[in-house]
GROMACS .gro file of C-alpha atoms in nm:
model
  226
    1UNK     CA    1  -2.281   2.495   2.699
    2UNK     CA    2  -2.407   2.169   2.702
    3UNK     CA    3  -2.230   2.064   2.391
    4UNK     CA    4  -1.890   2.154   2.646
    5UNK     CA    5  -2.025   1.923   2.944
    6UNK     CA    6  -2.029   1.633   2.671
    7UNK     CA    7  -1.664   1.708   2.575
    8UNK     CA    8  -1.535   1.664   2.895
    9UNK     CA    9  -1.808   1.381   3.050
   10UNK     CA   10  -1.654   1.183   2.709
   11UNK     CA   11  -1.261   1.374   2.850
   12UNK     CA   12  -1.317   1.106   3.219
   13UNK     CA   13  -1.396   0.837   3.021
   14UNK     CA   14  -1.146   0.846   2.801
   15UNK     CA   15  -0.855   0.975   3.052
   16UNK     CA   16  -0.979   0.675   3.281
   17UNK     CA   17  -0.972   0.479   3.063
   18UNK     CA   18  -1.321   0.352   3.112
   19UNK     CA   19  -1.510   0.015   2.910
   20UNK     CA   20  -1.834  -0.095   2.828
   21UNK     CA   21  -2.050  -0.090   3.080
   22UNK     CA   22  -1.782   0.057   3.394
   23UNK     CA   23  -1.977   0.306   3.627
   24UNK     CA   24  -1.985   0.692   3.588
   25UNK     CA   25  -1.976   0.968   3.885
   26UNK     CA   26  -2.301   1.025   3.969
   27UNK     CA   27  -2.474   1.342   3.922
   28UNK     CA   28  -2.404   1.495   4.191
   29UNK     CA   29  -2.068   1.402   4.141
   30UNK     CA   30  -2.061   1.510   3.808
   31UNK     CA   31  -2.138   1.901   3.887
   32UNK     CA   32  -1.908   1.888   4.231
   33UNK     CA   33  -1.657   1.769   3.928
   34UNK     CA   34  -1.757   2.015   3.594
   35UNK     CA   35  -1.866   2.283   3.853
   36UNK     CA   36  -2.230   2.315   3.607
   37UNK     CA   37  -2.544   2.224   3.717
   38UNK     CA   38  -2.729   1.919   3.809
   39UNK     CA   39  -2.950   1.995   3.502
   40UNK     CA   40  -2.690   2.099   3.298
   41UNK     CA   41  -2.502   1.697   3.378
   42UNK     CA   42  -2.865   1.587   3.265
   43UNK     CA   43  -2.881   1.711   2.955
   44UNK     CA   44  -2.529   1.631   2.883
   45UNK     CA   45  -2.583   1.316   2.947
   46UNK     CA   46  -2.904   1.294   2.773
   47UNK     CA   47  -2.742   1.391   2.485
   48UNK     CA   48  -2.463   1.097   2.546
   49UNK     CA   49  -2.691   0.873   2.636
   50UNK     CA   50  -2.810   0.861   2.205
   51UNK     CA   51  -2.468   0.875   2.096
   52UNK     CA   52  -2.555   0.508   2.335
   53UNK     CA   53  -2.212   0.740   2.492
   54UNK     CA   54  -2.346   0.649   2.806
   55UNK     CA   55  -2.603   0.394   2.976
   56UNK     CA   56  -2.850   0.567   3.165
   57UNK     CA   57  -2.991   0.283   3.457
   58UNK     CA   58  -3.288   0.480   3.651
   59UNK     CA   59  -3.240   0.377   3.977
   60UNK     CA   60  -2.874   0.209   3.927
   61UNK     CA   61  -2.680   0.489   3.801
   62UNK     CA   62  -2.479   0.567   3.452
   63UNK     CA   63  -2.276   0.347   3.251
   64UNK     CA   64  -2.022   0.348   3.008
   65UNK     CA   65  -2.301   0.302   2.663
   66UNK     CA   66  -2.207  -0.009   2.429
   67UNK     CA   67  -2.048   0.227   2.203
   68UNK     CA   68  -2.231   0.022   1.913
   69UNK     CA   69  -2.311   0.196   1.534
   70UNK     CA   70  -2.646   0.193   1.643
   71UNK     CA   71  -2.653   0.558   1.579
   72UNK     CA   72  -2.509   0.605   1.265
   73UNK     CA   73  -2.669   0.299   1.133
   74UNK     CA   74  -3.008   0.522   1.227
   75UNK     CA   75  -2.875   0.811   1.112
   76UNK     CA   76  -2.816   0.602   0.730
   77UNK     CA   77  -3.099   0.502   0.759
   78UNK     CA   78  -3.357   0.877   0.721
   79UNK     CA   79  -3.116   1.018   0.568
   80UNK     CA   80  -3.163   0.859   0.287
   81UNK     CA   81  -3.507   0.783   0.310
   82UNK     CA   82  -3.609   1.079   0.330
   83UNK     CA   83  -3.326   1.201   0.075
   84UNK     CA   84  -3.566   0.837  -0.168
   85UNK     CA   85  -3.864   1.108  -0.136
   86UNK     CA   86  -3.711   1.396  -0.204
   87UNK     CA   87  -3.620   1.225  -0.547
   88UNK     CA   88  -3.311   1.162  -0.450
   89UNK     CA   89  -3.102   0.866  -0.577
   90UNK     CA   90  -3.028   0.839  -0.171
   91UNK     CA   91  -2.998   0.398  -0.164
   92UNK     CA   92  -2.814   0.409  -0.492
   93UNK     CA   93  -2.543   0.677  -0.266
   94UNK     CA   94  -2.569   0.472   0.010
   95UNK     CA   95  -2.461   0.142  -0.178
   96UNK     CA   96  -2.169   0.314  -0.344
   97UNK     CA   97  -2.051   0.364   0.006
   98UNK     CA   98  -2.105   0.106   0.076
   99UNK     CA   99  -1.919  -0.105  -0.327
  100UNK     CA  100  -1.656   0.146  -0.215
  101UNK     CA  101  -1.480  -0.028   0.084
  102UNK     CA  102  -1.595  -0.257   0.042
  103UNK     CA  103  -1.324  -0.252  -0.362
  104UNK     CA  104  -1.125  -0.133  -0.144
  105UNK     CA  105  -1.056  -0.332   0.131
  106UNK     CA  106  -1.139  -0.713  -0.124
  107UNK     CA  107  -0.747  -0.670  -0.279
  108UNK     CA  108  -0.601  -0.748   0.124
  109UNK     CA  109  -0.757  -1.117   0.160
  110UNK     CA  110  -0.677  -1.258  -0.184
  111UNK     CA  111  -0.476  -1.534  -0.084
  112UNK     CA  112  -0.494  -1.457   0.226
  113UNK     CA  113  -0.761  -1.611   0.383
  114UNK     CA  114  -0.747  -1.894   0.684
  115UNK     CA  115  -0.886  -2.254   0.470
  116UNK     CA  116  -1.096  -2.216   0.819
  117UNK     CA  117  -1.235  -1.848   0.704
  118UNK     CA  118  -1.242  -1.993   0.323
  119UNK     CA  119  -1.417  -2.400   0.479
  120UNK     CA  120  -1.709  -2.117   0.655
  121UNK     CA  121  -1.769  -1.971   0.309
  122UNK     CA  122  -1.806  -2.280   0.099
  123UNK     CA  123  -2.063  -2.335   0.370
  124UNK     CA  124  -2.281  -1.992   0.317
  125UNK     CA  125  -2.226  -2.034  -0.031
  126UNK     CA  126  -2.373  -2.364   0.015
  127UNK     CA  127  -2.611  -2.331   0.180
  128UNK     CA  128  -2.726  -1.984  -0.063
  129UNK     CA  129  -2.699  -2.248  -0.404
  130UNK     CA  130  -2.936  -2.453  -0.148
  131UNK     CA  131  -3.149  -2.160  -0.104
  132UNK     CA  132  -3.185  -2.065  -0.466
  133UNK     CA  133  -3.340  -2.401  -0.548
  134UNK     CA  134  -3.639  -2.301  -0.322
  135UNK     CA  135  -3.671  -1.978  -0.510
  136UNK     CA  136  -3.482  -1.732  -0.314
  137UNK     CA  137  -3.121  -1.715  -0.079
  138UNK     CA  138  -3.200  -1.466   0.254
  139UNK     CA  139  -3.083  -1.221   0.329
  140UNK     CA  140  -2.928  -1.269   0.646
  141UNK     CA  141  -2.774  -1.594   0.410
  142UNK     CA  142  -2.582  -1.318   0.257
  143UNK     CA  143  -2.550  -1.118   0.551
  144UNK     CA  144  -2.292  -1.401   0.721
  145UNK     CA  145  -2.145  -1.421   0.375
  146UNK     CA  146  -2.001  -1.081   0.367
  147UNK     CA  147  -1.945  -1.117   0.749
  148UNK     CA  148  -1.768  -1.389   0.730
  149UNK     CA  149  -1.572  -1.271   0.454
  150UNK     CA  150  -1.382  -0.975   0.573
  151UNK     CA  151  -1.326  -1.168   0.943
  152UNK     CA  152  -0.995  -1.265   0.899
  153UNK     CA  153  -0.862  -0.857   0.835
  154UNK     CA  154  -0.954  -0.850   1.240
  155UNK     CA  155  -1.106  -0.550   1.268
  156UNK     CA  156  -1.357  -0.468   1.470
  157UNK     CA  157  -1.456  -0.160   1.450
  158UNK     CA  158  -1.382  -0.211   1.015
  159UNK     CA  159  -1.666  -0.469   1.092
  160UNK     CA  160  -1.903  -0.339   1.250
  161UNK     CA  161  -1.913   0.070   1.050
  162UNK     CA  162  -1.978  -0.321   0.779
  163UNK     CA  163  -2.218  -0.453   0.923
  164UNK     CA  164  -2.386  -0.070   0.950
  165UNK     CA  165  -2.334   0.000   0.593
  166UNK     CA  166  -2.552  -0.349   0.519
  167UNK     CA  167  -2.788  -0.324   0.797
  168UNK     CA  168  -2.904   0.003   0.713
  169UNK     CA  169  -2.886  -0.078   0.351
  170UNK     CA  170  -3.047  -0.360   0.357
  171UNK     CA  171  -3.325  -0.234   0.596
  172UNK     CA  172  -3.413   0.105   0.334
  173UNK     CA  173  -3.410  -0.135   0.004
  174UNK     CA  174  -3.687  -0.356   0.193
  175UNK     CA  175  -3.919  -0.066   0.288
  176UNK     CA  176  -3.865   0.167  -0.047
  177UNK     CA  177  -3.794  -0.107  -0.333
  178UNK     CA  178  -3.884  -0.422  -0.411
  179UNK     CA  179  -3.625  -0.537  -0.598
  180UNK     CA  180  -3.615  -0.864  -0.813
  181UNK     CA  181  -3.384  -1.143  -0.753
  182UNK     CA  182  -3.231  -1.394  -0.961
  183UNK     CA  183  -3.081  -1.652  -0.658
  184UNK     CA  184  -2.828  -1.780  -0.944
  185UNK     CA  185  -2.717  -1.467  -1.027
  186UNK     CA  186  -2.634  -1.435  -0.638
  187UNK     CA  187  -2.490  -1.797  -0.610
  188UNK     CA  188  -2.280  -1.781  -0.862
  189UNK     CA  189  -2.084  -1.391  -0.803
  190UNK     CA  190  -2.054  -1.509  -0.520
  191UNK     CA  191  -1.902  -1.838  -0.626
  192UNK     CA  192  -1.679  -1.598  -0.816
  193UNK     CA  193  -1.555  -1.390  -0.456
  194UNK     CA  194  -1.494  -1.736  -0.309
  195UNK     CA  195  -1.289  -1.890  -0.574
  196UNK     CA  196  -1.108  -1.567  -0.697
  197UNK     CA  197  -1.020  -1.481  -0.312
  198UNK     CA  198  -0.914  -1.802  -0.261
  199UNK     CA  199  -0.694  -1.782  -0.607
  200UNK     CA  200  -0.497  -1.493  -0.520
  201UNK     CA  201  -0.603  -1.332  -0.721
  202UNK     CA  202  -0.661  -0.972  -0.615
  203UNK     CA  203  -0.750  -0.790  -1.035
  204UNK     CA  204  -0.987  -1.094  -1.015
  205UNK     CA  205  -1.133  -1.064  -0.685
  206UNK     CA  206  -1.178  -0.725  -0.722
  207UNK     CA  207  -1.295  -0.783  -1.088
  208UNK     CA  208  -1.555  -0.984  -0.866
  209UNK     CA  209  -1.714  -0.703  -0.576
  210UNK     CA  210  -1.707  -0.512  -0.840
  211UNK     CA  211  -2.000  -0.699  -1.061
  212UNK     CA  212  -2.195  -0.845  -0.782
  213UNK     CA  213  -2.231  -0.410  -0.705
  214UNK     CA  214  -2.271  -0.337  -1.062
  215UNK     CA  215  -2.591  -0.626  -1.054
  216UNK     CA  216  -2.707  -0.471  -0.786
  217UNK     CA  217  -2.718  -0.115  -0.904
  218UNK     CA  218  -2.870  -0.245  -1.215
  219UNK     CA  219  -3.208  -0.412  -1.017
  220UNK     CA  220  -3.269  -0.045  -0.833
  221UNK     CA  221  -3.253   0.117  -1.126
  222UNK     CA  222  -3.497  -0.056  -1.263
  223UNK     CA  223  -3.686  -0.107  -0.988
  224UNK     CA  224  -3.714   0.248  -0.936
  225UNK     CA  225  -3.844   0.295  -1.337
  226UNK     CA  226  -4.054   0.072  -1.256
   0.00000   0.00000   0.00000
C-alpha cells in the first residue's frame, strides 16, 4: 500500500510539473485525493523524503524536494564500506564505475572544449602544480579539474552523477585506506588530459584518462596489500 501511495504522489508531482520547492497538497488533501488514511500518507511521505523527492517542513507543510544525488551517494558509500569489510574489492569496483563513465565521455570532448573552459582547466592545473610543490595536491583541486573538464557538455544530470561518483569514492577512500600519492605524477597526468583534449586527439585523450585511473588503481591495490 505504501509503495502504491508513493508512486501516486510521484505521479502527482510529474503530472503537475512541480519544480523543487513547490508546495504539495496538505495531508488532508492527499488523504481525500488518494482515498487513504493519514498514517498511510505520512508513511509514504517519510519514504519519499528519504529519497529526496519531497521535503517535510514541520509546521509549514510538505514541498517538492531537491531531488539531489545525496541518497545515491550515501547508498554507494554504504555499499562500498560494507563490501570492504566483507573482504571484497568494493573500492576498486567503485573506481572502475567512475572510470567507465569518464572514459566513455572524454572522446566527445577532444577538440570541442570552449576556450574559456580550457583557460579554467589551465588555471586548475597550475594550482595543482603549486600545491604539488608544497607537498600534496588537494582533493578539492582534483575535483575542480574533473568538474570543469565535463562542464561544456552542459548536462546537469551527468554533472550530478559524476559528482556523486567522485564524492563517494573519495569519502570512502579517505575512511578506508591511506593511498600513497606522488603529487608530481598527479599534475603530469592532469596536464596530459588537458593537452590531449586541447589538441583534439580523441585516442590520446582516452589513453590519458585510462592512465590516470590506472595509476589510482595501482596505488589502491598497493594500499590493500599493505
